[in-house]
Amino acid sequence: MALIVQKYGGSSVADAESIKRVAKRIVDTRRAGHDVVVAVSAMGDTTDELLDLANAVAPIAAPRELDMLLSSGERISMALLAMAIHSMGFEARSFTGSQAGMITDAHHGAARIVDVTPVRLREALDEGAIVIVAGFQGFNRDTRDITTLGRGGSDTTAVALAAALDADVCEIYSDVDGIFTADPRVVPHARKLDTVSSEEMLELAANGAKVLYIRAVEYARRHGVLIHARSSFSSNEGTYVLGEGMKSPRAAEGDAMEEPVVAGVATDLSQAKVTVVGVPDVPGKAADIFTIVAKSGANVDMIVQNVSAASTGRTDISFTLPKADAATAIRALQGEKDAVGFENLLHDDQIGKLSVVGAGMRVHSGVSATLFEALSKAGVNIEMISTSEIRISVVLRASDIASAAAAVHTAYGLDADGEATVYAGTGR
Ligand code: ASP
Ligand code: MG
């Protein structure tokens, strides 16, 4: 008998039928003799709809009230799920984040879990109940207020529960069969990975893969939680995300096989590019620019500085950042134009980022050559390049992303024979 934590995303509990289907899965796990703790997201697009409502009554909502509002989405799904389980003849109890002992800092909208005290969950488990916990929410002890963990936060709830309860596995259910070598909506011939290392998963998530949230993967890595990402629409085994020293629960199959050099190709259309034109090429200018940008609250990703033209002594500096942060960053820079001494600002929101991720890059050569050759054959122009130890990213035209991803996927030999199944369509 094991203790299994399961997380169901919004698309898995989108309506009454889906809730009953999920309830049945949970009951099946219980019937198999396991203790089950479930973290559940709000139904379908509930969180987005609540955000729209908030926007309609107040363009800038008070963060405390926004968290009060958003946390209600998960209350609905948790209670309905518990009811559906009751009607199948099983005992289930739902708990809000605060009842479950999810203690966070006071940062509304992006709270971090600081402690988990699942006393009531343990009691319920000891009494033989299935435990359902509202995802995405917590409680701050100082302010005594409800907090939320940021979009997609239910993954983190599940992993934190698994760590606190010392669960055997944390199963994260979505509408795809696991972690794929690319987003199956972008590259139909994407292949499901049996396992992926948590460091590769972190890079994939940070660069656009949406199946798992980065904070949840980080939390799992830190606390040694085994994640099994799988679909709630099939009974297929999904992908195990393995932290350092963890072994795949799949048989010894992996041992003999050679690790592929590239684990996957991630794409991201959420960024914009800003170019600061005609920056004086003297010490301190990059510091000025990025201090201004940082103060505006923007999170800069890639940075490229051109060689300066000898005749002018000026250079261009381009950087990427989330589209949502671009307007504020540009306004901040514009305000300091004369002080910094640059000539002009360009804003481009038609870019896409493609990243190739693989731990095998550390020891294999020629990985970047394969990428550039594939892009060249596909007739795709590269605008920026950046690398980490296990990743190469390029910025392209947004309109080139799908064809580029397919070409690169093929070039690394990642294509599956058939097309991947997408059960619902949101990737969550
Ligand atoms: N309902 C929240 C959201 O949509 C949390 C989650 O789905 O994980 O972001
Ligand atoms: Mg959701």
Coordinates of C-alpha atoms and ligand atoms in Angstrom, one line a residue:
M1 CA 0.0 0.0 0.0
A2 CA 1.3 3.4 -1.0
L3 CA 0.4 7.0 -0.4
I4 CA -0.3 8.6 -3.7
V5 CA -0.8 12.3 -4.4
Q6 CA -2.7 13.1 -7.5
K7 CA -3.2 16.5 -9.1
Y8 CA -5.9 17.2 -11.6
G9 CA -5.7 20.3 -13.8
G10 CA -8.6 22.5 -14.9
S11 CA -9.2 20.7 -18.2
S12 CA -9.5 17.4 -16.4
V13 CA -12.4 18.7 -14.2
A14 CA -14.0 21.1 -16.8
D15 CA -17.6 19.9 -16.3
A16 CA -19.8 17.5 -14.3
E17 CA -19.0 14.6 -16.5
S18 CA -15.3 15.1 -16.2
I19 CA -15.5 15.4 -12.5
K20 CA -17.3 12.1 -12.3
R21 CA -14.6 10.6 -14.6
V22 CA -11.9 11.9 -12.3
A23 CA -13.8 10.7 -9.2
K24 CA -13.8 7.2 -10.7
R25 CA -10.0 7.3 -11.3
I26 CA -9.5 8.4 -7.7
V27 CA -11.8 5.6 -6.4
D28 CA -9.9 3.1 -8.6
T29 CA -6.7 4.1 -6.9
R30 CA -8.3 3.8 -3.5
R31 CA -9.7 0.3 -4.4
A32 CA -6.2 -0.8 -5.4
G33 CA -5.4 -0.3 -1.7
H34 CA -3.6 3.0 -1.7
D35 CA -4.1 6.2 0.4
V36 CA -5.0 9.0 -1.9
V37 CA -4.5 12.8 -1.5
V38 CA -5.8 14.9 -4.4
A39 CA -4.9 18.5 -5.3
V40 CA -7.4 19.9 -7.7
S41 CA -7.5 23.0 -9.9
A42 CA -10.4 25.2 -10.7
M43 CA -12.9 23.9 -13.4
G44 CA -11.9 24.6 -17.0
D45 CA -11.2 28.3 -17.5
T46 CA -12.7 29.4 -14.2
T47 CA -9.6 31.3 -13.0
D48 CA -9.5 33.3 -16.3
E49 CA -13.2 34.0 -16.1
L50 CA -12.8 35.3 -12.5
L51 CA -9.9 37.4 -13.6
D52 CA -12.1 38.9 -16.4
L53 CA -14.8 39.7 -13.8
A54 CA -12.3 41.4 -11.5
N55 CA -11.1 43.4 -14.4
A56 CA -14.6 44.5 -15.3
V57 CA -15.3 45.9 -11.9
A58 CA -11.8 47.3 -11.1
P59 CA -9.0 47.6 -13.6
I60 CA -6.5 47.4 -10.7
A61 CA -7.9 45.1 -8.1
A62 CA -6.7 44.9 -4.5
P63 CA -4.3 41.9 -4.4
R64 CA -5.9 40.6 -1.1
E65 CA -9.4 40.6 -2.7
L66 CA -8.1 39.1 -5.9
D67 CA -6.7 36.2 -4.0
M68 CA -10.0 35.9 -2.1
L69 CA -11.8 35.7 -5.5
L70 CA -9.4 33.4 -7.3
S71 CA -9.2 30.9 -4.5
S72 CA -12.9 30.4 -4.8
G73 CA -12.5 28.5 -8.1
E74 CA -10.7 25.6 -6.4
R75 CA -13.3 25.5 -3.6
I76 CA -15.9 24.7 -6.2
S77 CA -14.0 21.9 -7.8
M78 CA -12.9 20.3 -4.6
A79 CA -16.3 20.2 -3.1
L80 CA -17.9 18.8 -6.3
L81 CA -15.2 16.2 -6.5
A82 CA -15.7 15.1 -2.9
M83 CA -19.5 14.8 -3.6
A84 CA -18.9 12.7 -6.7
I85 CA -16.7 10.4 -4.7
H86 CA -19.3 10.1 -1.9
S87 CA -21.9 9.1 -4.4
M88 CA -19.7 6.2 -5.4
G89 CA -19.8 5.0 -1.9
F90 CA -16.4 6.2 -0.7
E91 CA -15.5 8.6 2.1
A92 CA -13.9 11.8 0.9
R93 CA -13.2 15.1 2.6
S94 CA -12.3 18.4 0.9
F95 CA -10.0 21.0 2.5
T96 CA -9.1 24.6 1.5
G97 CA -5.4 25.5 1.3
S98 CA -5.5 26.9 4.8
Q99 CA -7.3 23.9 6.3
A100 CA -4.7 21.7 4.7
G101 CA -1.9 23.7 6.4
M102 CA -0.4 25.3 3.3
I103 CA 1.5 28.1 4.9
T104 CA 2.9 30.7 2.6
D105 CA 4.6 34.1 2.7
A106 CA 2.3 37.2 2.3
H107 CA 3.0 37.8 -1.3
H108 CA -0.5 37.9 -2.9
G109 CA -0.8 36.4 -6.3
A110 CA 2.7 34.8 -6.2
A111 CA 3.0 33.4 -2.7
R112 CA 5.7 30.9 -1.8
I113 CA 5.1 28.0 0.4
V114 CA 7.1 28.3 3.6
D115 CA 5.7 25.4 5.6
V116 CA 3.1 22.6 5.2
T117 CA 1.4 21.3 8.3
P118 CA -1.1 18.7 7.1
V119 CA -2.4 17.7 10.5
R120 CA -6.1 17.5 9.3
L121 CA -5.1 15.6 6.2
R122 CA -3.3 13.0 8.3
E123 CA -6.3 12.6 10.5
A124 CA -8.6 12.2 7.5
L125 CA -6.3 9.6 6.0
D126 CA -6.1 7.7 9.3
E127 CA -9.9 7.6 9.3
G128 CA -9.8 6.0 5.9
A129 CA -11.0 9.1 3.9
I130 CA -9.8 10.2 0.5
V131 CA -8.4 13.7 0.9
I132 CA -9.2 16.5 -1.6
V133 CA -7.2 19.7 -1.3
A134 CA -7.8 23.0 -3.1
G135 CA -4.8 23.7 -5.3
F136 CA -3.1 27.0 -5.9
Q137 CA -3.9 28.6 -2.5
G138 CA -2.5 29.0 1.0
F139 CA -2.6 31.1 4.1
N140 CA -0.2 33.6 5.7
R141 CA 0.2 33.5 9.4
D142 CA 1.1 37.1 9.9
T143 CA -1.6 38.7 7.8
R144 CA -4.0 35.8 8.5
D145 CA -5.1 36.2 4.9
I146 CA -5.7 33.8 2.0
T147 CA -3.0 33.8 -0.7
T148 CA -2.6 32.2 -4.1
L149 CA 0.6 30.7 -5.5
G150 CA 0.5 32.2 -9.0
R151 CA -1.0 30.8 -12.2
G152 CA -0.6 27.0 -12.5
G153 CA 0.1 26.8 -8.8
S154 CA -1.9 23.6 -8.2
D155 CA 1.1 21.6 -9.5
T156 CA 3.1 23.2 -6.6
T157 CA 0.4 22.4 -4.1
A158 CA 0.5 18.7 -5.2
V159 CA 4.3 18.5 -4.9
A160 CA 4.3 20.3 -1.6
L161 CA 1.7 17.9 -0.2
A162 CA 3.7 14.9 -1.5
A163 CA 6.8 16.2 0.2
A164 CA 5.1 16.9 3.5
L165 CA 3.2 13.6 3.6
D166 CA 6.2 11.7 2.3
A167 CA 4.2 10.2 -0.5
D168 CA 5.5 7.5 -2.8
V169 CA 4.7 9.4 -6.0
C170 CA 3.1 12.7 -7.1
E171 CA 1.0 12.0 -10.2
I172 CA 0.2 15.2 -12.1
Y173 CA -2.7 14.7 -14.5
S174 CA -3.3 16.8 -17.6
D175 CA -4.7 16.4 -21.0
V176 CA -1.6 15.0 -22.6
D177 CA 0.1 11.6 -21.9
G178 CA 3.2 13.1 -20.3
I179 CA 6.2 15.1 -21.2
F180 CA 6.8 15.2 -24.9
T181 CA 9.9 16.0 -27.0
A182 CA 8.0 19.0 -28.2
D183 CA 4.5 20.5 -27.7
P184 CA 2.3 18.1 -29.6
R185 CA 0.1 21.0 -30.7
V186 CA 3.1 22.5 -32.4
V187 CA 4.9 19.4 -33.5
P188 CA 2.4 16.6 -34.2
H189 CA 5.1 13.9 -34.4
A190 CA 6.4 14.7 -30.9
R191 CA 7.3 11.6 -28.8
K192 CA 6.5 10.9 -25.2
L193 CA 9.5 10.6 -23.0
D194 CA 9.6 7.7 -20.5
T195 CA 11.8 9.7 -18.1
V196 CA 13.3 13.1 -18.1
S197 CA 15.8 14.5 -15.6
S198 CA 14.5 17.3 -13.4
E199 CA 17.3 19.6 -14.6
E200 CA 16.1 19.1 -18.2
M201 CA 12.5 19.5 -17.1
L202 CA 13.4 22.8 -15.5
E203 CA 15.0 24.1 -18.7
L204 CA 12.0 22.9 -20.8
A205 CA 9.5 24.5 -18.4
A206 CA 11.5 27.8 -18.2
N207 CA 11.5 27.9 -22.0
G208 CA 7.9 27.4 -22.8
A209 CA 6.9 23.8 -22.0
K210 CA 3.6 24.1 -20.2
V211 CA 2.9 20.6 -19.0
L212 CA 4.6 21.2 -15.6
Y213 CA 5.1 24.4 -13.8
I214 CA 8.7 25.4 -13.1
R215 CA 8.1 26.0 -9.4
A216 CA 6.6 22.6 -8.9
V217 CA 9.6 21.0 -10.6
E218 CA 12.0 23.0 -8.4
Y219 CA 10.2 22.1 -5.3
A220 CA 10.2 18.4 -6.3
R221 CA 13.9 18.6 -7.0
R222 CA 14.7 20.2 -3.7
H223 CA 12.5 17.8 -1.6
G224 CA 13.2 14.6 -3.6
V225 CA 9.6 14.1 -4.8
L226 CA 9.1 11.7 -7.7
I227 CA 6.7 13.3 -10.3
H228 CA 4.8 11.1 -12.7
A229 CA 3.2 13.4 -15.4
R230 CA 0.3 11.6 -17.1
S231 CA -3.1 12.0 -18.7
S232 CA -6.4 11.8 -16.9
F233 CA -8.0 10.8 -20.2
S234 CA -6.1 7.5 -20.6
S235 CA -4.5 4.9 -18.4
N236 CA -1.2 5.1 -20.2
E237 CA 1.9 5.4 -18.1
G238 CA 3.3 8.9 -18.5
T239 CA 6.7 10.5 -17.9
Y240 CA 8.7 10.2 -14.7
V241 CA 10.6 13.3 -13.7
L242 CA 13.8 12.1 -12.0
G243 CA 15.7 14.2 -9.5
E244 CA 19.4 13.5 -8.7
G245 CA 20.0 9.9 -7.8
M246 CA 16.4 8.8 -8.4
K247 CA 15.7 5.7 -10.3
S248 CA 12.9 5.2 -12.8
P249 CA 10.1 3.0 -11.3
R250 CA 9.9 1.5 -14.8
A251 CA 11.8 -1.8 -15.0
A252 CA 15.6 -1.8 -15.6
E253 CA 14.8 -0.9 -19.3
G254 CA 16.5 2.5 -19.0
D255 CA 19.8 1.2 -17.7
A256 CA 21.1 -0.4 -20.9
M257 CA 19.8 2.3 -23.2
E258 CA 21.9 5.3 -24.1
E259 CA 20.6 8.6 -23.0
P260 CA 19.6 10.7 -26.0
V261 CA 21.6 13.9 -26.4
V262 CA 18.6 16.1 -26.8
A263 CA 15.6 15.6 -24.5
G264 CA 13.3 18.0 -26.3
V265 CA 12.5 21.2 -28.2
A266 CA 10.6 23.9 -26.4
T267 CA 8.8 26.9 -28.0
D268 CA 7.7 30.1 -26.5
L269 CA 5.6 32.8 -28.1
S270 CA 5.2 34.9 -25.0
Q271 CA 8.2 37.2 -25.3
A272 CA 8.9 40.5 -27.0
K273 CA 12.1 42.0 -28.1
V274 CA 13.3 45.5 -27.3
T275 CA 16.3 47.1 -29.1
V276 CA 18.1 50.1 -27.7
V277 CA 19.6 51.8 -30.8
G278 CA 22.7 53.9 -30.8
V279 CA 24.0 53.3 -27.2
P280 CA 27.4 55.1 -26.6
D281 CA 30.0 52.3 -26.4
V282 CA 31.5 53.3 -23.1
P283 CA 31.6 51.5 -19.7
G284 CA 28.4 51.7 -17.6
K285 CA 25.8 51.9 -20.4
A286 CA 24.6 48.3 -20.1
A287 CA 24.4 48.8 -16.4
D288 CA 22.3 51.9 -16.8
I289 CA 19.9 50.3 -19.2
F290 CA 19.4 47.1 -17.3
T291 CA 19.0 48.9 -14.0
I292 CA 16.2 50.9 -15.5
V293 CA 14.6 47.8 -16.9
A294 CA 14.9 45.9 -13.7
K295 CA 13.4 48.8 -11.7
S296 CA 10.4 48.7 -14.1
G297 CA 9.8 45.2 -12.8
A298 CA 10.5 43.4 -16.1
N299 CA 12.3 40.0 -16.2
V300 CA 14.9 40.1 -18.9
D301 CA 15.7 36.9 -20.7
M302 CA 18.1 37.0 -23.6
I303 CA 20.5 39.9 -24.2
V304 CA 22.6 40.6 -27.3
Q305 CA 25.0 43.5 -27.9
N306 CA 26.3 44.3 -31.4
V307 CA 29.8 45.2 -32.2
S308 CA 29.9 49.0 -32.2
A309 CA 30.5 50.8 -35.5
A310 CA 34.0 52.3 -35.3
S311 CA 32.8 55.5 -37.1
T312 CA 30.1 56.3 -34.5
G313 CA 31.4 54.7 -31.3
R314 CA 27.8 53.5 -30.8
T315 CA 26.2 50.1 -30.5
D316 CA 22.8 48.5 -30.3
I317 CA 21.6 46.4 -27.4
S318 CA 18.7 44.0 -27.9
F319 CA 16.9 42.0 -25.1
T320 CA 13.8 39.9 -24.7
L321 CA 11.3 40.0 -21.9
P322 CA 7.7 38.9 -21.3
K323 CA 5.3 40.7 -23.7
A324 CA 3.3 41.9 -20.7
D325 CA 6.3 43.7 -19.3
A326 CA 7.4 45.4 -22.5
A327 CA 5.3 48.6 -22.4
T328 CA 6.4 49.5 -18.8
A329 CA 10.0 48.8 -19.6
I330 CA 9.9 50.9 -22.7
R331 CA 8.3 53.8 -20.9
A332 CA 10.9 53.6 -18.2
L333 CA 13.8 53.6 -20.8
Q334 CA 12.2 56.4 -22.8
G335 CA 12.1 58.5 -19.6
E336 CA 15.9 58.2 -19.3
K337 CA 16.8 58.5 -22.9
D338 CA 18.9 61.7 -22.6
A339 CA 20.6 60.5 -19.4
V340 CA 21.7 57.2 -21.0
G341 CA 22.4 58.9 -24.3
F342 CA 20.9 56.3 -26.7
E343 CA 19.2 57.3 -30.0
N344 CA 16.1 55.3 -30.3
L345 CA 14.0 52.3 -29.0
L346 CA 12.5 49.6 -31.1
H347 CA 9.8 47.2 -29.9
D348 CA 9.0 43.9 -31.7
D349 CA 6.3 41.5 -30.4
Q350 CA 6.3 39.2 -33.3
I351 CA 9.2 37.0 -32.1
G352 CA 9.3 33.4 -31.0
K353 CA 11.9 31.5 -29.0
L354 CA 13.0 28.0 -29.8
S355 CA 15.1 26.1 -27.3
V356 CA 16.8 22.7 -27.6
V357 CA 17.4 21.1 -24.2
G358 CA 19.5 18.0 -23.3
A359 CA 21.9 17.0 -20.5
G360 CA 23.9 15.1 -23.2
M361 CA 25.1 18.5 -24.6
R362 CA 27.7 18.6 -21.8
V363 CA 29.6 15.7 -23.4
H364 CA 28.5 15.7 -27.1
S365 CA 29.8 18.1 -29.7
G366 CA 28.0 19.3 -32.8
V367 CA 24.6 19.9 -31.1
S368 CA 24.5 23.5 -32.1
A369 CA 25.7 22.8 -35.6
T370 CA 22.7 20.4 -36.1
L371 CA 20.4 23.1 -34.9
F372 CA 21.7 25.8 -37.1
E373 CA 21.9 23.5 -40.1
A374 CA 18.2 22.5 -39.6
L375 CA 17.1 26.1 -39.4
S376 CA 19.1 27.0 -42.5
K377 CA 17.6 24.2 -44.5
A378 CA 14.2 25.3 -43.4
G379 CA 15.0 28.8 -44.6
V380 CA 14.6 30.3 -41.1
N381 CA 16.5 33.4 -40.0
I382 CA 18.0 33.5 -36.5
E383 CA 17.8 36.9 -34.7
M384 CA 19.4 36.1 -31.4
I385 CA 21.2 33.1 -29.8
S386 CA 21.9 32.2 -26.2
T387 CA 23.1 29.1 -24.5
S388 CA 23.4 27.5 -21.1
E389 CA 25.2 24.3 -20.2
I390 CA 22.3 22.1 -21.4
R391 CA 20.3 24.4 -23.7
I392 CA 20.6 26.4 -26.9
S393 CA 18.0 29.0 -27.6
V394 CA 17.3 31.0 -30.7
V395 CA 14.9 33.9 -31.3
L396 CA 13.1 33.7 -34.6
R397 CA 10.1 35.3 -36.3
A398 CA 6.9 34.1 -34.5
S399 CA 5.6 33.0 -37.9
D400 CA 8.5 30.6 -38.3
I401 CA 8.2 28.9 -35.0
A402 CA 6.1 25.9 -36.0
S403 CA 8.1 25.0 -39.1
A404 CA 11.4 25.6 -37.4
A405 CA 10.3 23.4 -34.4
A406 CA 9.3 20.6 -36.8
A407 CA 12.6 20.8 -38.7
V408 CA 14.7 20.8 -35.6
H409 CA 12.8 18.0 -34.1
T410 CA 13.4 15.9 -37.2
A411 CA 17.1 16.9 -37.3
Y412 CA 17.7 15.5 -33.8
G413 CA 15.9 12.2 -34.7
L414 CA 13.1 12.8 -32.2
D415 CA 10.1 12.2 -34.5
A416 CA 7.7 9.5 -33.5
D417 CA 6.1 7.2 -36.0
G418 CA 2.6 8.4 -35.3
E419 CA 1.0 11.6 -34.2
A420 CA 0.7 12.4 -30.5
T421 CA -2.8 12.4 -28.9
V422 CA -4.0 15.6 -27.3
Y423 CA -7.1 14.8 -25.3
A424 CA -8.6 18.2 -24.5
G425 CA -6.5 21.0 -25.9
T426 CA -5.1 23.2 -23.2
G427 CA -2.1 21.2 -22.2
R428 CA -3.1 21.5 -18.5
Ligands
ASP1 N1 -6.6 27.5 -11.3 C1 -5.3 28.1 -11.3 C2 -4.9 28.6 -12.7 O1 -5.6 28.4 -13.6 C3 -4.3 27.1 -10.7 C4 -4.0 25.9 -11.6 O2 -4.7 25.7 -12.5 O3 -3.0 25.2 -11.3 O4 -3.8 29.1 -12.8
MG2 MG -6.3 26.4 -14.4

